[in-house]
Amino acid sequence: MLQSLTPKFIRPKFVALVLGLAAATTGSASVADAGGLGLFNRSACDAGCVMPSCDAACCDSACGDPLGCDAADCSGLGCDGCVSCVSDCCDAGLLGGLIKPSDRCFDDFVSPMINFVHFEDPRTLTELRPIFVNHWVPERIGNNIPAGGSIQLLAMQFRIALTERLSLIGVKDGYIWDNTNGALDTLLDDGWASVTAGLKYNILRDTQSGTIASIGGTYELPGSRDSLQDIADGEFHLFATGGQRLMCGKAHLMSAFGWRVPSDGFLQSESIHWSNHFDLKLTEKTYFVTEVAWWHWIDSAEGGAALGVAGQDLFNLSTSDVTGNDLVTQNVGLKFKPNAKTEWGVAYEFPLTEFKDVIEGRLQTELIVRY
């Protein structure tokens, strides 16, 4: 069925990705390598070293790692292998080990906010992430179409670690409220957002240098017709994402590249995006965050209307004249992280390019509860 829904030019790449991710579920590096993933893991991480229940002797402050993310003897072995740490530091997981805990080695990171549907955190996480977005629309969009007003979205993302490297992710769902004006108000109404889910696999994990990278893919199921979420038969999103610790954990970079491919290119456009995150730790619990996202539309929907806009990240409208368009947005915000399992965030996003697509501004708030 997936083959019939997948465009011919992307089938080999999509099938290779699916086979590689499926091989990864075995937990064997050799099997995953056979799938072309090229695993790299410089050192295991002592998960207990960031938890109060751990024996203090296992934390390696003398080894030059201020985060204590290694074994006391600097061997790189810790709670991942239950070697250097007391046994109660090791968490077997939920539902008999079916759901694994989040990777504790990168607890000093915070998750990105911009382009939240497609900018995936590279870490292996188990979490719930409610998000509320208030999105303002320009007074005129595309080919001088009267618009204005706002759109609200309440969504619930989830991520479930199935192994130490493989995650099930749900990145788009929820309900959309339409408060737009002009011609846009006649096209858009309240309704359910599309549901988007898929898999993410961690291919690089160096706990000592704080470097991490993952690849993955999702599929979007059509949602409500009223909220313009049922166009065509959905779309695929293939992505690569990575992160780097800086300044001994006081700052971090993340970057992700993604490719949105509709199952029916006659009715929906094709685009790529490049999203970037920078955070700076202001206090032990507060982070300053700024991010930039670039969108480029590769191909328009041949059977669409001449709207001049595609819908940024929340929509993929049936538009015939967006090929070559570029949109760049930036946000500025704060993250509050009282502990490793809780994260609050607020950010305001605005366009940097003359072409605004459908965004005049966006206020986003979120809460992350992590296991």
Short mmCIF file of C-alpha atoms in Angstrom, two decimals:
data_model
loop_
_atom_site.label_atom_id
_atom_site.label_comp_id
_atom_site.label_asym_id
_atom_site.label_seq_id
_atom_site.Cartn_x
_atom_site.Cartn_y
_atom_site.Cartn_z
CA MET A 1 0.00 0.00 0.00
CA LEU A 2 2.82 2.40 0.86
CA GLN A 3 4.38 1.68 -2.51
CA SER A 4 1.20 2.60 -4.33
CA LEU A 5 0.97 5.89 -2.40
CA THR A 6 4.62 6.81 -2.87
CA PRO A 7 5.68 8.75 -5.99
CA LYS A 8 7.87 6.64 -8.31
CA PHE A 9 10.93 8.90 -8.03
CA ILE A 10 11.02 8.63 -4.23
CA ARG A 11 10.13 4.94 -3.82
CA PRO A 12 13.72 3.58 -3.74
CA LYS A 13 14.81 6.15 -1.13
CA PHE A 14 11.71 5.70 0.97
CA VAL A 15 11.93 1.90 0.90
CA ALA A 16 15.63 2.04 1.85
CA LEU A 17 14.81 4.30 4.81
CA VAL A 18 11.99 2.03 5.99
CA LEU A 19 14.17 -1.09 5.69
CA GLY A 20 17.03 0.59 7.55
CA LEU A 21 14.77 1.72 10.39
CA ALA A 22 13.15 -1.70 10.57
CA ALA A 23 16.57 -3.34 10.83
CA ALA A 24 17.46 -0.97 13.62
CA THR A 25 14.69 -2.33 15.84
CA THR A 26 16.79 -5.41 16.46
CA GLY A 27 19.18 -3.28 18.50
CA SER A 28 22.13 -4.81 16.67
CA ALA A 29 24.67 -2.39 15.24
CA SER A 30 25.76 -4.94 12.63
CA VAL A 31 22.21 -5.42 11.36
CA ALA A 32 21.61 -1.68 11.29
CA ASP A 33 24.89 -1.19 9.41
CA ALA A 34 23.60 -3.63 6.83
CA GLY A 35 20.69 -1.25 6.36
CA GLY A 36 23.13 1.53 5.54
CA LEU A 37 22.79 3.56 8.74
CA GLY A 38 26.48 3.66 9.71
CA LEU A 39 26.11 3.72 13.50
CA PHE A 40 28.62 5.58 15.62
CA ASN A 41 28.69 5.59 19.42
CA ARG A 42 31.87 6.86 21.01
CA SER A 43 30.84 6.21 24.60
CA ALA A 44 27.97 4.95 26.65
CA CYS A 45 26.44 7.28 29.19
CA ASP A 46 25.93 6.84 32.89
CA ALA A 47 22.26 7.76 33.08
CA GLY A 48 22.37 7.65 36.85
CA CYS A 49 25.00 10.36 37.02
CA VAL A 50 22.36 12.99 36.37
CA MET A 51 19.95 11.52 38.90
CA PRO A 52 20.08 12.03 42.68
CA SER A 53 19.62 8.32 43.35
CA CYS A 54 22.99 7.51 41.83
CA ASP A 55 26.11 6.76 43.82
CA ALA A 56 28.11 10.02 43.74
CA ALA A 57 31.30 8.06 43.22
CA CYS A 58 30.21 7.16 39.69
CA CYS A 59 30.24 10.75 38.49
CA ASP A 60 33.47 11.67 36.82
CA SER A 61 34.06 15.35 37.66
CA ALA A 62 37.76 14.55 37.79
CA CYS A 63 37.65 13.39 34.18
CA GLY A 64 36.95 16.89 32.91
CA ASP A 65 33.27 16.34 32.16
CA PRO A 66 31.27 18.90 34.19
CA LEU A 67 28.03 17.14 33.28
CA GLY A 68 29.14 13.90 34.89
CA CYS A 69 28.02 11.95 31.84
CA ASP A 70 30.46 9.08 32.06
CA ALA A 71 31.77 6.42 34.42
CA ALA A 72 34.07 7.17 37.33
CA ASP A 73 36.99 5.44 35.64
CA CYS A 74 36.51 7.38 32.37
CA SER A 75 35.92 4.09 30.57
CA GLY A 76 32.75 5.34 28.92
CA LEU A 77 30.73 2.60 30.59
CA GLY A 78 27.96 3.53 32.93
CA CYS A 79 24.30 2.95 33.56
CA ASP A 80 23.64 2.02 29.93
CA GLY A 81 25.49 -1.20 30.69
CA CYS A 82 24.94 -1.23 34.46
CA VAL A 83 28.68 -1.44 35.02
CA SER A 84 29.97 1.43 37.15
CA CYS A 85 26.76 2.56 38.79
CA VAL A 86 24.50 1.13 41.45
CA SER A 87 21.80 -1.09 39.95
CA ASP A 88 18.83 1.08 40.92
CA CYS A 89 20.09 3.78 38.55
CA CYS A 90 19.17 1.57 35.61
CA ASP A 91 15.57 1.93 34.41
CA ALA A 92 14.18 -1.06 32.50
CA GLY A 93 11.32 1.02 31.13
CA LEU A 94 7.52 0.88 31.08
CA LEU A 95 5.18 -1.93 30.00
CA GLY A 96 7.78 -4.59 30.64
CA GLY A 97 10.50 -2.66 28.87
CA LEU A 98 8.48 -1.94 25.71
CA ILE A 99 8.79 1.83 26.32
CA LYS A 100 12.32 2.97 27.13
CA PRO A 101 13.25 6.10 29.13
CA SER A 102 14.68 9.18 27.44
CA ASP A 103 18.41 9.40 26.78
CA ARG A 104 19.77 11.01 29.97
CA CYS A 105 23.15 11.89 28.45
CA PHE A 106 21.83 14.99 26.73
CA ASP A 107 19.62 16.40 29.50
CA ASP A 108 21.38 19.76 29.23
CA PHE A 109 19.76 20.28 25.78
CA VAL A 110 16.35 21.87 25.23
CA SER A 111 14.01 21.00 22.35
CA PRO A 112 13.59 23.31 19.32
CA MET A 113 10.34 25.23 18.85
CA ILE A 114 10.33 26.78 15.36
CA ASN A 115 8.78 24.71 12.55
CA PHE A 116 7.59 22.39 15.33
CA VAL A 117 5.91 19.89 12.99
CA HIS A 118 9.10 19.18 11.02
CA PHE A 119 12.06 20.30 13.18
CA GLU A 120 12.69 17.09 15.11
CA ASP A 121 14.85 16.90 18.23
CA PRO A 122 17.74 14.48 17.43
CA ARG A 123 17.66 12.86 20.88
CA THR A 124 15.93 9.58 21.72
CA LEU A 125 13.05 10.70 23.95
CA THR A 126 9.90 9.48 25.64
CA GLU A 127 7.65 12.49 26.19
CA LEU A 128 4.30 14.22 25.86
CA ARG A 129 4.37 17.76 24.44
CA PRO A 130 1.18 19.87 24.43
CA ILE A 131 1.57 22.93 22.16
CA PHE A 132 -0.61 26.01 21.72
CA VAL A 133 -0.04 28.31 18.75
CA ASN A 134 -1.61 31.68 17.97
CA HIS A 135 -0.79 32.40 14.32
CA TRP A 136 -1.46 35.81 12.75
CA VAL A 137 -2.11 35.99 8.99
CA PRO A 138 -1.06 38.95 6.77
CA GLU A 139 -3.80 41.32 5.60
CA ARG A 140 -3.05 40.26 2.03
CA ILE A 141 -1.61 36.86 1.06
CA GLY A 142 -0.35 35.43 -2.20
CA ASN A 143 -1.89 37.02 -5.26
CA ASN A 144 -3.41 39.92 -3.31
CA ILE A 145 -6.00 37.71 -1.61
CA PRO A 146 -7.79 39.52 1.29
CA ALA A 147 -6.99 37.76 4.56
CA GLY A 148 -5.88 38.91 8.02
CA GLY A 149 -7.05 37.68 11.40
CA SER A 150 -5.58 34.65 13.17
CA ILE A 151 -5.52 30.86 13.47
CA GLN A 152 -5.18 28.92 16.73
CA LEU A 153 -3.91 25.36 17.13
CA LEU A 154 -3.90 23.14 20.21
CA ALA A 155 -1.84 20.00 19.58
CA MET A 156 -0.32 17.10 21.51
CA GLN A 157 2.95 15.69 20.23
CA PHE A 158 4.38 12.44 21.56
CA ARG A 159 7.64 10.56 21.31
CA ILE A 160 8.21 7.01 22.52
CA ALA A 161 11.67 5.45 22.77
CA LEU A 162 11.33 1.83 21.60
CA THR A 163 15.05 1.05 21.93
CA GLU A 164 18.07 3.12 22.93
CA ARG A 165 18.12 4.50 19.37
CA LEU A 166 14.74 3.99 17.76
CA SER A 167 11.72 6.23 18.51
CA LEU A 168 8.09 6.35 17.46
CA ILE A 169 7.11 10.00 16.93
CA GLY A 170 3.77 11.78 16.53
CA VAL A 171 4.38 15.38 15.47
CA LYS A 172 1.09 16.77 14.18
CA ASP A 173 -2.47 16.44 15.47
CA GLY A 174 -4.91 18.54 17.48
CA TYR A 175 -7.63 21.05 16.66
CA ILE A 176 -7.57 24.23 14.56
CA TRP A 177 -9.74 27.30 15.24
CA ASP A 178 -10.31 29.72 12.37
CA ASN A 179 -10.48 33.44 13.16
CA THR A 180 -9.30 34.70 9.77
CA ASN A 181 -10.87 37.46 7.70
CA GLY A 182 -11.56 38.23 4.05
CA ALA A 183 -11.48 35.56 1.36
CA LEU A 184 -9.43 33.23 3.57
CA ASP A 185 -12.32 33.02 6.03
CA THR A 186 -14.53 31.58 3.26
CA LEU A 187 -11.99 28.82 2.60
CA LEU A 188 -10.94 27.90 6.15
CA ASP A 189 -13.04 26.82 9.13
CA ASP A 190 -12.61 25.08 12.50
CA GLY A 191 -11.59 21.43 12.30
CA TRP A 192 -9.18 18.67 13.21
CA ALA A 193 -5.57 18.87 12.07
CA SER A 194 -3.96 16.07 10.13
CA VAL A 195 -2.26 13.28 12.05
CA THR A 196 1.45 12.82 11.31
CA ALA A 197 3.54 9.98 12.74
CA GLY A 198 6.65 8.00 11.92
CA LEU A 199 10.03 6.73 13.12
CA LYS A 200 13.32 8.35 14.12
CA TYR A 201 16.66 6.57 14.46
CA ASN A 202 19.78 7.86 16.23
CA ILE A 203 22.82 7.26 14.00
CA LEU A 204 25.48 9.27 15.88
CA ARG A 205 25.82 9.62 19.64
CA ASP A 206 29.01 10.93 21.20
CA THR A 207 28.30 11.69 24.84
CA GLN A 208 31.78 13.01 25.59
CA SER A 209 31.75 15.69 22.88
CA GLY A 210 27.99 16.23 23.12
CA THR A 211 27.34 15.41 19.45
CA ILE A 212 24.17 13.67 18.31
CA ALA A 213 22.42 13.05 14.97
CA SER A 214 19.33 11.16 13.81
CA ILE A 215 17.38 10.41 10.63
CA GLY A 216 13.73 9.58 10.18
CA GLY A 217 10.54 9.77 8.23
CA THR A 218 6.85 10.48 8.85
CA TYR A 219 3.59 10.12 6.96
CA GLU A 220 0.72 12.60 7.26
CA LEU A 221 -2.82 11.24 7.20
CA PRO A 222 -5.48 13.64 5.85
CA GLY A 223 -7.53 15.46 8.49
CA SER A 224 -10.63 17.65 8.41
CA ARG A 225 -11.88 19.16 5.16
CA ASP A 226 -13.12 22.29 6.97
CA SER A 227 -9.60 23.11 8.22
CA LEU A 228 -7.99 22.40 4.81
CA GLN A 229 -6.29 19.29 6.16
CA ASP A 230 -7.73 16.73 3.71
CA ILE A 231 -6.07 17.79 0.45
CA ALA A 232 -4.97 14.74 -1.57
CA ASP A 233 -3.82 11.55 0.20
CA GLY A 234 -1.30 12.99 2.63
CA GLU A 235 2.45 13.46 2.38
CA PHE A 236 5.80 11.96 3.37
CA HIS A 237 8.50 13.85 5.26
CA LEU A 238 12.10 12.61 5.27
CA PHE A 239 14.57 14.35 7.59
CA ALA A 240 18.03 14.45 9.13
CA THR A 241 18.63 16.29 12.40
CA GLY A 242 21.63 16.90 14.66
CA GLY A 243 22.80 18.74 17.75
CA GLN A 244 26.05 19.92 19.36
CA ARG A 245 26.87 20.91 22.94
CA LEU A 246 28.93 24.12 23.30
CA MET A 247 30.66 25.89 26.19
CA CYS A 248 30.49 22.85 28.51
CA GLY A 249 26.71 22.69 28.22
CA LYS A 250 26.02 26.41 28.57
CA ALA A 251 24.99 26.67 24.89
CA HIS A 252 23.75 24.33 22.18
CA LEU A 253 23.21 24.20 18.42
CA MET A 254 20.67 22.10 16.53
CA SER A 255 20.03 21.88 12.79
CA ALA A 256 17.62 19.84 10.68
CA PHE A 257 17.00 19.41 6.96
CA GLY A 258 13.73 17.97 5.68
CA TRP A 259 11.96 17.10 2.44
CA ARG A 260 8.15 17.17 2.19
CA VAL A 261 6.89 14.97 -0.64
CA PRO A 262 3.14 14.75 -1.32
CA SER A 263 1.63 11.41 -2.28
CA ASP A 264 -0.16 13.25 -5.09
CA GLY A 265 1.99 15.98 -6.64
CA PHE A 266 -0.88 17.03 -8.87
CA LEU A 267 -2.79 18.36 -5.85
CA GLN A 268 -0.07 19.39 -3.38
CA SER A 269 3.29 21.16 -3.57
CA GLU A 270 6.72 19.74 -2.78
CA SER A 271 9.18 21.62 -0.56
CA ILE A 272 12.36 21.42 1.49
CA HIS A 273 13.23 23.16 4.76
CA TRP A 274 16.33 23.92 6.80
CA SER A 275 15.74 24.76 10.47
CA ASN A 276 18.35 25.94 13.00
CA HIS A 277 18.31 26.36 16.78
CA PHE A 278 20.64 28.15 19.22
CA ASP A 279 20.19 28.36 22.97
CA LEU A 280 22.21 29.98 25.74
CA LYS A 281 21.86 29.07 29.40
CA LEU A 282 21.05 32.21 31.39
CA THR A 283 20.63 30.47 34.75
CA GLU A 284 20.67 26.87 35.90
CA LYS A 285 17.03 26.53 34.80
CA THR A 286 16.47 29.23 32.17
CA TYR A 287 17.56 29.30 28.52
CA PHE A 288 17.47 32.04 25.91
CA VAL A 289 16.41 30.58 22.54
CA THR A 290 16.51 31.93 18.99
CA GLU A 291 15.86 29.94 15.83
CA VAL A 292 15.71 30.41 12.05
CA ALA A 293 13.79 28.34 9.49
CA TRP A 294 14.10 28.47 5.70
CA TRP A 295 11.46 27.09 3.35
CA HIS A 296 11.93 26.55 -0.38
CA TRP A 297 9.19 25.24 -2.66
CA ILE A 298 10.54 22.85 -5.29
CA ASP A 299 7.38 22.10 -7.22
CA SER A 300 3.82 23.43 -7.32
CA ALA A 301 0.61 21.43 -7.54
CA GLU A 302 -0.20 21.26 -11.25
CA GLY A 303 -3.88 20.85 -10.57
CA GLY A 304 -4.09 23.58 -7.94
CA ALA A 305 -5.31 27.17 -7.99
CA ALA A 306 -3.16 30.28 -8.48
CA LEU A 307 -3.08 31.26 -4.79
CA GLY A 308 0.57 32.28 -4.51
CA VAL A 309 0.94 30.69 -1.03
CA ALA A 310 1.44 27.12 0.14
CA GLY A 311 0.68 27.22 3.88
CA GLN A 312 4.09 27.06 5.60
CA ASP A 313 4.22 24.14 8.08
CA LEU A 314 0.57 23.72 9.13
CA PHE A 315 -0.86 23.37 5.62
CA ASN A 316 0.05 22.09 2.17
CA LEU A 317 -2.45 23.92 0.00
CA SER A 318 -3.31 22.98 -3.57
CA THR A 319 -1.37 25.82 -5.19
CA SER A 320 -0.14 26.01 -8.78
CA ASP A 321 2.28 28.96 -8.57
CA VAL A 322 4.70 28.61 -5.63
CA THR A 323 7.68 26.96 -7.36
CA GLY A 324 10.87 28.80 -6.38
CA ASN A 325 9.34 30.71 -3.47
CA ASP A 326 11.50 31.20 -0.37
CA LEU A 327 10.32 31.97 3.16
CA VAL A 328 12.66 32.67 6.09
CA THR A 329 11.36 33.15 9.62
CA GLN A 330 13.01 33.69 13.00
CA ASN A 331 11.81 33.33 16.55
CA VAL A 332 13.02 34.59 19.93
CA GLY A 333 11.98 32.97 23.19
CA LEU A 334 12.74 31.47 26.57
CA LYS A 335 12.83 27.94 27.91
CA PHE A 336 12.43 27.09 31.59
CA LYS A 337 13.70 23.64 32.64
CA PRO A 338 13.24 23.05 36.39
CA ASN A 339 14.42 19.45 36.06
CA ALA A 340 15.32 16.83 33.47
CA LYS A 341 11.70 15.71 33.11
CA THR A 342 9.94 19.06 32.63
CA GLU A 343 10.40 21.84 30.11
CA TRP A 344 8.35 25.00 29.47
CA GLY A 345 8.76 27.24 26.44
CA VAL A 346 7.44 30.44 24.90
CA ALA A 347 8.59 32.05 21.64
CA TYR A 348 7.47 34.65 19.11
CA GLU A 349 8.12 34.00 15.40
CA PHE A 350 8.17 36.52 12.54
CA PRO A 351 9.10 36.52 8.82
CA LEU A 352 12.46 37.89 7.63
CA THR A 353 11.75 37.74 3.88
CA GLU A 354 9.50 39.97 1.83
CA PHE A 355 7.52 36.86 0.89
CA LYS A 356 5.52 35.95 4.02
CA ASP A 357 3.43 33.04 2.72
CA VAL A 358 0.72 32.92 5.42
CA ILE A 359 2.62 34.22 8.46
CA GLU A 360 2.58 37.74 9.90
CA GLY A 361 3.57 36.50 13.34
CA ARG A 362 3.22 33.50 15.64
CA LEU A 363 3.18 33.11 19.42
CA GLN A 364 3.91 29.57 20.59
CA THR A 365 3.77 28.11 24.09
CA GLU A 366 4.51 24.53 25.10
CA LEU A 367 5.03 22.14 27.97
CA ILE A 368 7.13 18.98 27.77
CA VAL A 369 6.73 16.16 30.27
CA ARG A 370 9.48 13.60 29.75
CA TYR A 371 10.11 10.08 31.04
#
